[in-house]
Each structure stands twice: as C-alpha cells, then as structure tokens.
CSV table of C-alpha atoms in Angstrom, one decimal:
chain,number,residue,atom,x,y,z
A,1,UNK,CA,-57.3,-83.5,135.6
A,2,UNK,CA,-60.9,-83.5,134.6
A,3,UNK,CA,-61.1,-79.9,134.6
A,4,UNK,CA,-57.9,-79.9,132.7
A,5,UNK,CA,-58.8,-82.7,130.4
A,6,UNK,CA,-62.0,-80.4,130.0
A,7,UNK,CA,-60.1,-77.3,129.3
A,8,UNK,CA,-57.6,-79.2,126.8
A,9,UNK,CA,-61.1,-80.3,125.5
A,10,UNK,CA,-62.3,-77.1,125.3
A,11,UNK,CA,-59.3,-76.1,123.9
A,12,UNK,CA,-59.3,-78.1,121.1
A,13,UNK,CA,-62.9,-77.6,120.4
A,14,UNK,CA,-61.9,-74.1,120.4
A,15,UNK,CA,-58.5,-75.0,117.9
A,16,UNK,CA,-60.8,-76.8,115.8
A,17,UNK,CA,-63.4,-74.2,115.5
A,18,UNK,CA,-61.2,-71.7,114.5
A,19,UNK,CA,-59.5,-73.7,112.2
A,20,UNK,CA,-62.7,-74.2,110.7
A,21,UNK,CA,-63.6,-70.6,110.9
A,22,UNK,CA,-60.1,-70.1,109.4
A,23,UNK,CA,-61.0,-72.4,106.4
A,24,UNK,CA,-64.5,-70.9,106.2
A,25,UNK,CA,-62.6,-67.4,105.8
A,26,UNK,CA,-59.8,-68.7,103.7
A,27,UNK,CA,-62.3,-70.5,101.0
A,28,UNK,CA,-64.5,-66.8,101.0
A,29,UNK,CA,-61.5,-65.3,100.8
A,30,UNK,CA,-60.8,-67.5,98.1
A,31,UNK,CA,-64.0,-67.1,96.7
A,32,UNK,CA,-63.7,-63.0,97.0
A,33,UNK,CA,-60.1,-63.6,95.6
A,34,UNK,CA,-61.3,-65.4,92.3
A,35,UNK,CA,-64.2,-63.0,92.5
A,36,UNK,CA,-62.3,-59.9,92.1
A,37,UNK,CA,-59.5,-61.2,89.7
A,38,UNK,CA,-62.2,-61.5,87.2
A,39,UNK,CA,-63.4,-58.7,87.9
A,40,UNK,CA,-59.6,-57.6,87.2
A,41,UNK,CA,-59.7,-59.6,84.6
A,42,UNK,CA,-63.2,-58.0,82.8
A,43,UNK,CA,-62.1,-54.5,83.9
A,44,UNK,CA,-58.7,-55.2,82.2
A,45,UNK,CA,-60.3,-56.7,78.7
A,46,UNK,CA,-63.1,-54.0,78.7
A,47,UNK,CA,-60.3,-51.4,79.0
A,48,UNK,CA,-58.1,-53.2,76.7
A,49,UNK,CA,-60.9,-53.3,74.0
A,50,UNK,CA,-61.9,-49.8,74.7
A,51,UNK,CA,-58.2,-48.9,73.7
A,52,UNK,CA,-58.6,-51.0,71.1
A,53,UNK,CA,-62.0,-49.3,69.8
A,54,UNK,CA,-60.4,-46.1,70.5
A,55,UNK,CA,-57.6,-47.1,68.7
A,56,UNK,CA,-59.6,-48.2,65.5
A,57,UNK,CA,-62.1,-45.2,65.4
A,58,UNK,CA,-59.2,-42.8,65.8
A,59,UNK,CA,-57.6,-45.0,62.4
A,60,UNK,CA,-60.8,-44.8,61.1
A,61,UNK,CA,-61.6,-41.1,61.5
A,62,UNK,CA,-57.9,-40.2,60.5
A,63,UNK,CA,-58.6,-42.3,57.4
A,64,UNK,CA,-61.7,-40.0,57.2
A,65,UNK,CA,-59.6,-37.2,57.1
A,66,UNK,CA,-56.4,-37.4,55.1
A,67,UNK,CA,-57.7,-40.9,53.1
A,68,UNK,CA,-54.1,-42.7,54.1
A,69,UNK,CA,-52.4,-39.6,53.2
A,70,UNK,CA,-50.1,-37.6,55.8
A,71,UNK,CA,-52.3,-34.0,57.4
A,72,UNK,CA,-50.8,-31.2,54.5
A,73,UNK,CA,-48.1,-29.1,55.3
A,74,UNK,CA,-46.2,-26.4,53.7
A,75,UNK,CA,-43.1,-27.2,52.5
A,76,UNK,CA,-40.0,-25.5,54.6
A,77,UNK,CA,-39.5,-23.0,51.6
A,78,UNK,CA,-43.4,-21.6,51.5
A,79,UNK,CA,-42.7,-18.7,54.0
A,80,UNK,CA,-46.3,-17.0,54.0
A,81,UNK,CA,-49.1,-19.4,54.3
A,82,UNK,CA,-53.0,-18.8,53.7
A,83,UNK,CA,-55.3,-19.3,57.0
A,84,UNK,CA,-58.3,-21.2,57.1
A,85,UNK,CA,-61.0,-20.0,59.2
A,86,UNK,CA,-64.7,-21.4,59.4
A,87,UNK,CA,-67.8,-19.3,59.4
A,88,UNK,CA,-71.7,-20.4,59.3
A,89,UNK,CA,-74.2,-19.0,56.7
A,90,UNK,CA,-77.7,-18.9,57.9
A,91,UNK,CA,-80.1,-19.8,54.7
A,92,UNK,CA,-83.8,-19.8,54.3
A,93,UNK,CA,-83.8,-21.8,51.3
A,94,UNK,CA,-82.5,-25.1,53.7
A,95,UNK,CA,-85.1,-23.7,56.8
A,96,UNK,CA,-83.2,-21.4,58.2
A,97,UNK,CA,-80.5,-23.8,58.9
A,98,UNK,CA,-77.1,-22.4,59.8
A,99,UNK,CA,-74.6,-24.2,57.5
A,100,UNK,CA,-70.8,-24.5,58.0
A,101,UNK,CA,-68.7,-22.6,55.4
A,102,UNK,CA,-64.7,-22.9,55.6
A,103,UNK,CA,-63.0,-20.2,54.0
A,104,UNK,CA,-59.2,-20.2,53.5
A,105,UNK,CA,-58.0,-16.7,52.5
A,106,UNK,CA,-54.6,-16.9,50.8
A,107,UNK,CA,-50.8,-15.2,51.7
A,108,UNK,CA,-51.0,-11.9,52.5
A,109,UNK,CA,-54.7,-11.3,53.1
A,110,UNK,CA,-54.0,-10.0,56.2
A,111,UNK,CA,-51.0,-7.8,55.2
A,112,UNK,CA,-53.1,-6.4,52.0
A,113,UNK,CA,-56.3,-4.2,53.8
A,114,UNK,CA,-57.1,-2.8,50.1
A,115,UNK,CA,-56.7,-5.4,48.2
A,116,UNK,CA,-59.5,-7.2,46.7
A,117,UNK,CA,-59.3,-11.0,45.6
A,118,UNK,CA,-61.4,-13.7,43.3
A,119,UNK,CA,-63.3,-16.7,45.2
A,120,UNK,CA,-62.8,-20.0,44.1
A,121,UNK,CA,-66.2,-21.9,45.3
A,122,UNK,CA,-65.2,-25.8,46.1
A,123,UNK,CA,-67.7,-28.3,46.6
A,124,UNK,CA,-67.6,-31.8,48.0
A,125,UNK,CA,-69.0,-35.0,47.3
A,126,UNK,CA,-71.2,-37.7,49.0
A,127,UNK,CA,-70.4,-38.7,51.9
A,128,UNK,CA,-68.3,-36.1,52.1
A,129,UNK,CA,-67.9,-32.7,54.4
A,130,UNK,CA,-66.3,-29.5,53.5
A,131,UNK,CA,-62.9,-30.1,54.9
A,132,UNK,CA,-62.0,-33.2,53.0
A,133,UNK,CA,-61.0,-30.1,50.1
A,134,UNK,CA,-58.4,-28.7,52.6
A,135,UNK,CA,-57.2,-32.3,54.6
A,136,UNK,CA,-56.9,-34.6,51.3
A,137,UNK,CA,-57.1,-32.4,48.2
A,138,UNK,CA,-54.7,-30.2,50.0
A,139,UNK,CA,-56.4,-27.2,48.3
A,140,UNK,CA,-54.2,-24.4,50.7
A,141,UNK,CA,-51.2,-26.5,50.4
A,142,UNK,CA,-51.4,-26.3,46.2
A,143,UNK,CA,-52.6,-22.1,46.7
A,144,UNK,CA,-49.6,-21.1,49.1
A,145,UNK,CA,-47.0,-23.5,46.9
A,146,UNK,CA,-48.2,-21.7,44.1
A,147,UNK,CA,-48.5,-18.1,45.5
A,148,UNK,CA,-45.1,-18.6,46.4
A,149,UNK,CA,-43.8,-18.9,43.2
A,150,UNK,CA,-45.8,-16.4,41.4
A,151,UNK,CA,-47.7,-18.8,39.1
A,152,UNK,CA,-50.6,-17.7,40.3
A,153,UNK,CA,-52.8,-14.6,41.7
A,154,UNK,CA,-54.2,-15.6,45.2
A,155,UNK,CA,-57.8,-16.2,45.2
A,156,UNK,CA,-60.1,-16.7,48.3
A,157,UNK,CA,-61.4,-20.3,48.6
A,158,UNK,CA,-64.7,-21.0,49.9
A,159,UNK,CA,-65.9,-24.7,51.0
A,160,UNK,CA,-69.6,-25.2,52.0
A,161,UNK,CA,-70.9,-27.9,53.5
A,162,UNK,CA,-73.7,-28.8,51.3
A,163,UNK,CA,-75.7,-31.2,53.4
A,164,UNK,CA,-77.3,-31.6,56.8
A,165,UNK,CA,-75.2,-34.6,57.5
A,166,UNK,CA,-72.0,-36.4,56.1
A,167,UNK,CA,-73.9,-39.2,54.6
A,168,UNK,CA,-77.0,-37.2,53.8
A,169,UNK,CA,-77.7,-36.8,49.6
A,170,UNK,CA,-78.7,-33.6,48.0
A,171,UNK,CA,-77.0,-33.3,44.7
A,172,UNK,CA,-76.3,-29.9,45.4
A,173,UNK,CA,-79.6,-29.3,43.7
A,174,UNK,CA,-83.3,-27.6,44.5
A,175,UNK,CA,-84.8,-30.8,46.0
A,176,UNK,CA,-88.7,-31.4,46.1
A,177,UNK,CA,-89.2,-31.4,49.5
A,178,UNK,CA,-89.5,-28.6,51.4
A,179,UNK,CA,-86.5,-26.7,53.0
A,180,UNK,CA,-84.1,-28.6,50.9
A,181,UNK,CA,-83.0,-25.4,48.0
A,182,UNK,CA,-79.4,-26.1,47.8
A,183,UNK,CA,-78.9,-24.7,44.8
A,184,UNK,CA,-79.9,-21.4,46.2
A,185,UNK,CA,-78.1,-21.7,49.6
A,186,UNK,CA,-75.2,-22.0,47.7
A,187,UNK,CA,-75.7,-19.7,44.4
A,188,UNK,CA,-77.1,-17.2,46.0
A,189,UNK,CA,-76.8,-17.1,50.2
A,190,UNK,CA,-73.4,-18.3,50.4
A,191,UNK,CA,-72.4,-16.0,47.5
A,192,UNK,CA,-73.8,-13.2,49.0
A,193,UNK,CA,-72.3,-13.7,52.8
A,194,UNK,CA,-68.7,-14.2,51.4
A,195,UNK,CA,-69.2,-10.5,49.4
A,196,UNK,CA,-70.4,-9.0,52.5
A,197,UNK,CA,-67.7,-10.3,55.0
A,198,UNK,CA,-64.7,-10.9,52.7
A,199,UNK,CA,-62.6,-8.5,50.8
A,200,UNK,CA,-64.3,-9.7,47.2
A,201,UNK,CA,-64.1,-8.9,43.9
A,202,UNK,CA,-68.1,-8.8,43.7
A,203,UNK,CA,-68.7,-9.7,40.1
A,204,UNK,CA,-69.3,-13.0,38.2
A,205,UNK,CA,-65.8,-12.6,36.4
A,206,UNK,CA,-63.5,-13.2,39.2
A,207,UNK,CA,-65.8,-16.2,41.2
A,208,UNK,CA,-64.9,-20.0,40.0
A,209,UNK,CA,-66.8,-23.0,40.8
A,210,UNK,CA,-65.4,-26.5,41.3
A,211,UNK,CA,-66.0,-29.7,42.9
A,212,UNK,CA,-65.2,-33.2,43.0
A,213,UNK,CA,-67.5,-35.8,42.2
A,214,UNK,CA,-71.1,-35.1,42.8
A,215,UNK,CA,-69.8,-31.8,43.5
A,216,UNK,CA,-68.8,-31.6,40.2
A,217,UNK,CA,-72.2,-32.7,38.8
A,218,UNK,CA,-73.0,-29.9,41.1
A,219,UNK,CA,-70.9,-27.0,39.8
A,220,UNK,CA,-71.4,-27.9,36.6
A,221,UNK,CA,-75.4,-28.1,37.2
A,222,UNK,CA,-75.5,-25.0,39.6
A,223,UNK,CA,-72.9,-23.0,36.8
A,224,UNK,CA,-75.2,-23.4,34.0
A,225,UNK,CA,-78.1,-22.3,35.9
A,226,UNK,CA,-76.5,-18.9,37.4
A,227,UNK,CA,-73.9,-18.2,33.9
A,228,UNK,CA,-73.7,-14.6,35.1
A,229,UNK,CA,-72.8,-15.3,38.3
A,230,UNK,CA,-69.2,-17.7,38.1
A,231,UNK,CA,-66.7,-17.4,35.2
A,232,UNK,CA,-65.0,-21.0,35.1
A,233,UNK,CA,-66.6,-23.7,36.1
A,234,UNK,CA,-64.7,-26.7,36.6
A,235,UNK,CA,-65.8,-30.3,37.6
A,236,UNK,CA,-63.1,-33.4,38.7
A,237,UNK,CA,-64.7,-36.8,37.8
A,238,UNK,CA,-68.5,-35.0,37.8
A,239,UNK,CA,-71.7,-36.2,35.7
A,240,UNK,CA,-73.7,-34.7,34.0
A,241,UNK,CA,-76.9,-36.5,34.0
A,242,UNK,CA,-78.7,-36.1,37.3
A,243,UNK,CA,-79.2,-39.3,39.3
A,244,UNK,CA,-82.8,-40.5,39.8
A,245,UNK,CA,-82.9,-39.8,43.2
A,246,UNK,CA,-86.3,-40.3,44.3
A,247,UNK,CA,-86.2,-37.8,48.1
A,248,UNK,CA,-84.4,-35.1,45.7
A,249,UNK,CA,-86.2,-34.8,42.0
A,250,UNK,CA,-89.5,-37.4,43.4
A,251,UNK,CA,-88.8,-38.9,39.7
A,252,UNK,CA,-90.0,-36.3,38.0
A,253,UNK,CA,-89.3,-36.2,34.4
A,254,UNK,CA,-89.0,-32.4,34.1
A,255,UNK,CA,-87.1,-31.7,37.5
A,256,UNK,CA,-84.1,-34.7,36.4
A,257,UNK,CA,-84.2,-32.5,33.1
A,258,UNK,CA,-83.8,-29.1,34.1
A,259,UNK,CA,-80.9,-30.7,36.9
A,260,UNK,CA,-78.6,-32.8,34.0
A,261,UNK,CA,-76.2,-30.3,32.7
A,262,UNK,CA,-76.2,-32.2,29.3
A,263,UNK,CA,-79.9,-31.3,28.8
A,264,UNK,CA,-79.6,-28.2,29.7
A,265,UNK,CA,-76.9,-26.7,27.9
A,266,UNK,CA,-78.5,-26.1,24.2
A,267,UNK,CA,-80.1,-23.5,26.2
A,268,UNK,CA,-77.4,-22.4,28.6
A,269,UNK,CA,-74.8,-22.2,25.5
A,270,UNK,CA,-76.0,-18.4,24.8
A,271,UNK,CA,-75.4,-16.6,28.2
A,272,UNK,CA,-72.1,-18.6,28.5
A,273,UNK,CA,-70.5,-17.2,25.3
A,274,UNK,CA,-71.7,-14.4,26.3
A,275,UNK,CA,-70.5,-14.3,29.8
A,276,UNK,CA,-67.3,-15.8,28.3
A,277,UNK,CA,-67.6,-18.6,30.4
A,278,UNK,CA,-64.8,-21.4,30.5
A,279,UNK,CA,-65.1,-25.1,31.5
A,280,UNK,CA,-62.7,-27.2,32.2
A,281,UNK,CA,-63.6,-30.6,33.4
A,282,UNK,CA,-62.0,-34.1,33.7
A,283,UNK,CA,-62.5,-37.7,34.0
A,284,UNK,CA,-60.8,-40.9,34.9
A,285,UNK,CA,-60.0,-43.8,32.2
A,286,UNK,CA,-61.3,-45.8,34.3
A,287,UNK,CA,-64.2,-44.2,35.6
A,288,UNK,CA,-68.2,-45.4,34.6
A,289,UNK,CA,-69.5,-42.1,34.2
A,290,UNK,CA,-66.6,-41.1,31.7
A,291,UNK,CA,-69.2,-41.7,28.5
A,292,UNK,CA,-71.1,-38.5,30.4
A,293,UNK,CA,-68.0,-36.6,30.2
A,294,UNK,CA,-67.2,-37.2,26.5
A,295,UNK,CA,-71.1,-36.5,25.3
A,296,UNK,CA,-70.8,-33.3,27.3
A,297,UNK,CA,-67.7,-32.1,25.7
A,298,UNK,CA,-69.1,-32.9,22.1
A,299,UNK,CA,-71.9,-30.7,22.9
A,300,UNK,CA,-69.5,-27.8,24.0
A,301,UNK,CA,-67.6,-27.9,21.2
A,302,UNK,CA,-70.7,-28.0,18.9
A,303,UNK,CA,-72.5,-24.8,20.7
A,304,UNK,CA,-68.5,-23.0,20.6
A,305,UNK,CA,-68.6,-22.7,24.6
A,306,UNK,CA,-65.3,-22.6,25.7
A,307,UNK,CA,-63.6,-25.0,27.7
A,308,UNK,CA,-61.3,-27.9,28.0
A,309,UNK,CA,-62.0,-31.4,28.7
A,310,UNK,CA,-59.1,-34.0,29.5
A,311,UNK,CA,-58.7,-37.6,30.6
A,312,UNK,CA,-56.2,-39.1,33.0
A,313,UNK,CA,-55.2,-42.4,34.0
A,314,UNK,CA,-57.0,-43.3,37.0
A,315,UNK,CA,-60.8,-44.1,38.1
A,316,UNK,CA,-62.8,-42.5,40.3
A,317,UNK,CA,-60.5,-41.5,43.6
A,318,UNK,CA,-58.8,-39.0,45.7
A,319,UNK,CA,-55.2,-39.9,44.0
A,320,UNK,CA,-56.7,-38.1,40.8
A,321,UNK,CA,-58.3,-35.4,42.8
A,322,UNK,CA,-55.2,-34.5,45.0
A,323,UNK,CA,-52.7,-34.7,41.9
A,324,UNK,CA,-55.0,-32.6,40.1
A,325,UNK,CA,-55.3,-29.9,42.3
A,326,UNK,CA,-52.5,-27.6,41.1
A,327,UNK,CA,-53.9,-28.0,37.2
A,328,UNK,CA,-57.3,-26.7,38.7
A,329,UNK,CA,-56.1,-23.9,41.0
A,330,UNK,CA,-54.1,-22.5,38.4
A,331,UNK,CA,-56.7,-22.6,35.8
A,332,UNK,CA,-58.9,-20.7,38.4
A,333,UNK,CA,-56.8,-18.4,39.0
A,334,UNK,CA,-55.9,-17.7,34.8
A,335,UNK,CA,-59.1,-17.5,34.3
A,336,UNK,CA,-60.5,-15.0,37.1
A,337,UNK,CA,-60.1,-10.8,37.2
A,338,UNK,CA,-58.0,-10.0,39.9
A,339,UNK,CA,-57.8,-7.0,42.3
C-alpha cells in the first residue's frame, strides 16, 4: 500500500510536474505565439507600406512622365509611325561627359535610304529631361499625325539632355565654371554628331531650334548666338532676360548681357535678316515673364527680323505646351529646306 501510496505519489508528483512543464511550454508557446504574430503583423505592415510606397513612387514617376496625361499613341488611322531611338554624344565642352540625345526619325526614314531630311532641335526645361518632349508634348505623336496627312514634310527631331541631372540648372548657356559649355555641347557637338550619323540636310536652312521654358530662353539665347547655324527659332513660354544665376554667369554683369536675348539682338538683327531667320515665339496670359515676350517682339519688329509672336490663354504649363505642338511642328517644318 505504501509502495503503492508512494507510486500514486509519485505519480502525481510526476502529473503535476508535467502539467507544470505543460503550462511552462504552453505560456512560451504563447509567448513565441504572440512573438511571431507580430512579427506577422510588422512583416505584413512593412510589406503593406512598401506596396504602398511602390505604389505612390510608381504615381509619382508616371506623373513624371505623361504630367496626368495618358502615354501618346497614334491614332488607329496613322499607319506609318516615326521611331524613337536614343544615342549619346560625347562633348569636351561639359568634360568629356557623354550626354543622352533622343532622336525620333519620322515615317518612312527607314523606307527612304536617299532621302535627306531637316532637324528640328527640341530642348527641355528645368527640372526637366529629354523625354518629357516625346511623353507629354507628344512631339512624334503631332509629326506622324501630321505626316499622315501631308501638312507637313517630315523632319528629324533631336532632344538633348542638357544637364548632368534632372534637377541640375544650366540655362542651356556657357557657364563660368569649368566643364559646364552648354551652349557649345549643343550648337556645335550635338549638331555635328546628328550630321555625321543621320541622313541630314547639313546646312543652317533646314535645322530649327525650339524649346519649352527655359529651353526656350535657351533656343532663343543659343539661336542668336549661332544665326548661320538654325533657320527658325522658336521658344514656348521662354524669357529673354537671363536669370541671375550665381553657379552659371557668377553675377557678372557682362556674361548676364551677352546670355539675354533682348540685349543682344541690336546686334544679332544683321546676320538674321541676312540668314532670313524666322522667330516665332509665344506666351501665356497668364504667365510673369509675358512683359519679356512683348519687349522682345517690339524690338523684332523695330530691327525688321522676321517672326511671329502670339499669346494664348493659359499660364505657364504643359496644357499650352502639348496643345501647341502641332502650331510649332508645322511652322518648323514651313519654314525648313527639305530633301
């Protein structure tokens, strides 16, 4: 009895202690248990909010892209289309730097080996890349719309990057520091690498220079400085008084002179009658530097340069750039010899 009573002693020492261990076990598993569902729980929000950040940079660079506009397509009815293609243009004027150049060669490039074309050169503004021209202006949209219905001659369009970074300011101009001549890269590297690889027409009377914003200011700036070497020049919402930016013109009287088209032109006005250049240039109603764009007109019309200056409803924005496109492609193309 003893030995029993011992043994069911025993055996409910032995009950007890692994019911204890059990509860032991069961409150670490507990503990694991809670343990891992936050660590669920944290693996679940840190993928939810990576999907989530995902989700807002791919809005954001989308945005980038087509600024709330749909990617361009051709309409069903455009049944040759242009192709874009990007190359990069080694400079010494920028250091040596290899810079990104898209060209988009019109319909029928391909299917034409003899034919020579114009070059319309497109620059961008700040912050801005190269692309923006093709993605939001829907510049090879407008080209193979109007190609298709004869309006126009093709042209070859030509989109440096002017910059050695999206948010990066050079004005598009011969900076003070060194390695920063984008004027030259542009004018005079870029010019000379689309002749050499493209089927060109290599003379100053079939090339056109454009650009939006500061690349207006820029086309208008770089045009009268090289009159020989582009035929139209066009700006969309540009400026004509160079902006006192310190890391470009170090605030130097005569550099912000020689860079502000509206200074310069008493003595551009010469070689561009004589090159029979043609601006044509507009601004926004609504837009601050508009007061630029009207003194720069006056002084056109008083020095007999041709051109054509117009204001549209609007401020300073991609809606006028993108619905202005067709107006500026086909006055490009007017305005250029053609192969």
């Amino acid at each position: 009895m003893a030995t029993a009573g011992t043994g069911a002693q025993s055996n409910g020492r032995l009950h007890v202690g692994i019911a204890g261990c059990a509860g032991l076990a069961g409150r670490a598993v507990s503990r694991r248990g809670r343990a891992c569902g936050w660590i669920v729980a944290f693996a679940a929000c840190a993928a939810a909010l990576g999907t989530g950040l995902l989700g807002v940079y791919r809005y954001v660079d989308n945005f980038w892209l087509y600024r709330g506009y749909a990617p361009p397509r051709d309409p069903a009815w455009v049944k040759q289309r242009g192709t874009a293609q990007t190359i990069q243009v080694r400079s010494a004027a920028i250091g040596g730097r290899s810079q990104q150049v898209i060209v988009f060669l019109p319909p029928g490039y391909a299917q034409h080996p003899r034919r020579r074309y114009p070059v319309f050169y497109l620059l961008h503004g700040s912050p801005g890349l190269p692309n923006a021209l093709l993605l939001t202006v829907k510049a090879g949209v407008v080209e193979d719309e109007l190609v298709a219905k004869h309006e126009i001659g093709p042209m070859i369009l030509v989109m440096p990057f002017g910059s050695s970074s999206r948010f990066t300011d050079t004005e598009w101009a011969n900076g003070v520091r060194p390695k920063s001549g984008w004027e030259t890269f542009l004018a005079r590297d870029v010019v000379a690498a689309i002749d050499r690889r493209y089927r060109t027409i290599r003379a100053g009377r079939a090339r056109a220079l454009g650009g939006l914003s500061e690349g207006g200011y820029g086309s208008l700036n770089v045009g009268l400085h090289h009159p020989r070497e582009f035929r139209v020049i066009e700006s969309w919402s540009g400026y004509e008084q160079a902006d006192d930016v310190k890391s470009i013109f170090g605030g130097r009287r005569e550099r912000l002179a020689y860079n502000s088209p509206l200074e310069t032109l008493p003595s551009a006005a010469a070689a561009l009658r004589r090159e029979r250049a043609y601006l044509w240039f507009y601004t926004g109603d609504k837009d601050s530097l508009r007061k630029q764009n009207y003194a720069f007109a006056a002084e056109l019309t008083r020095l007999h340069v041709r051109h054509r200056f117009f204001v549209v409803s609007g401020g300073h924005n991609w809606a006028l750039w993108r619905s202005n496109a067709w107006q500026a492609i086909s006055v490009a193309s007017a305005h250029l010899a053609h192969g």
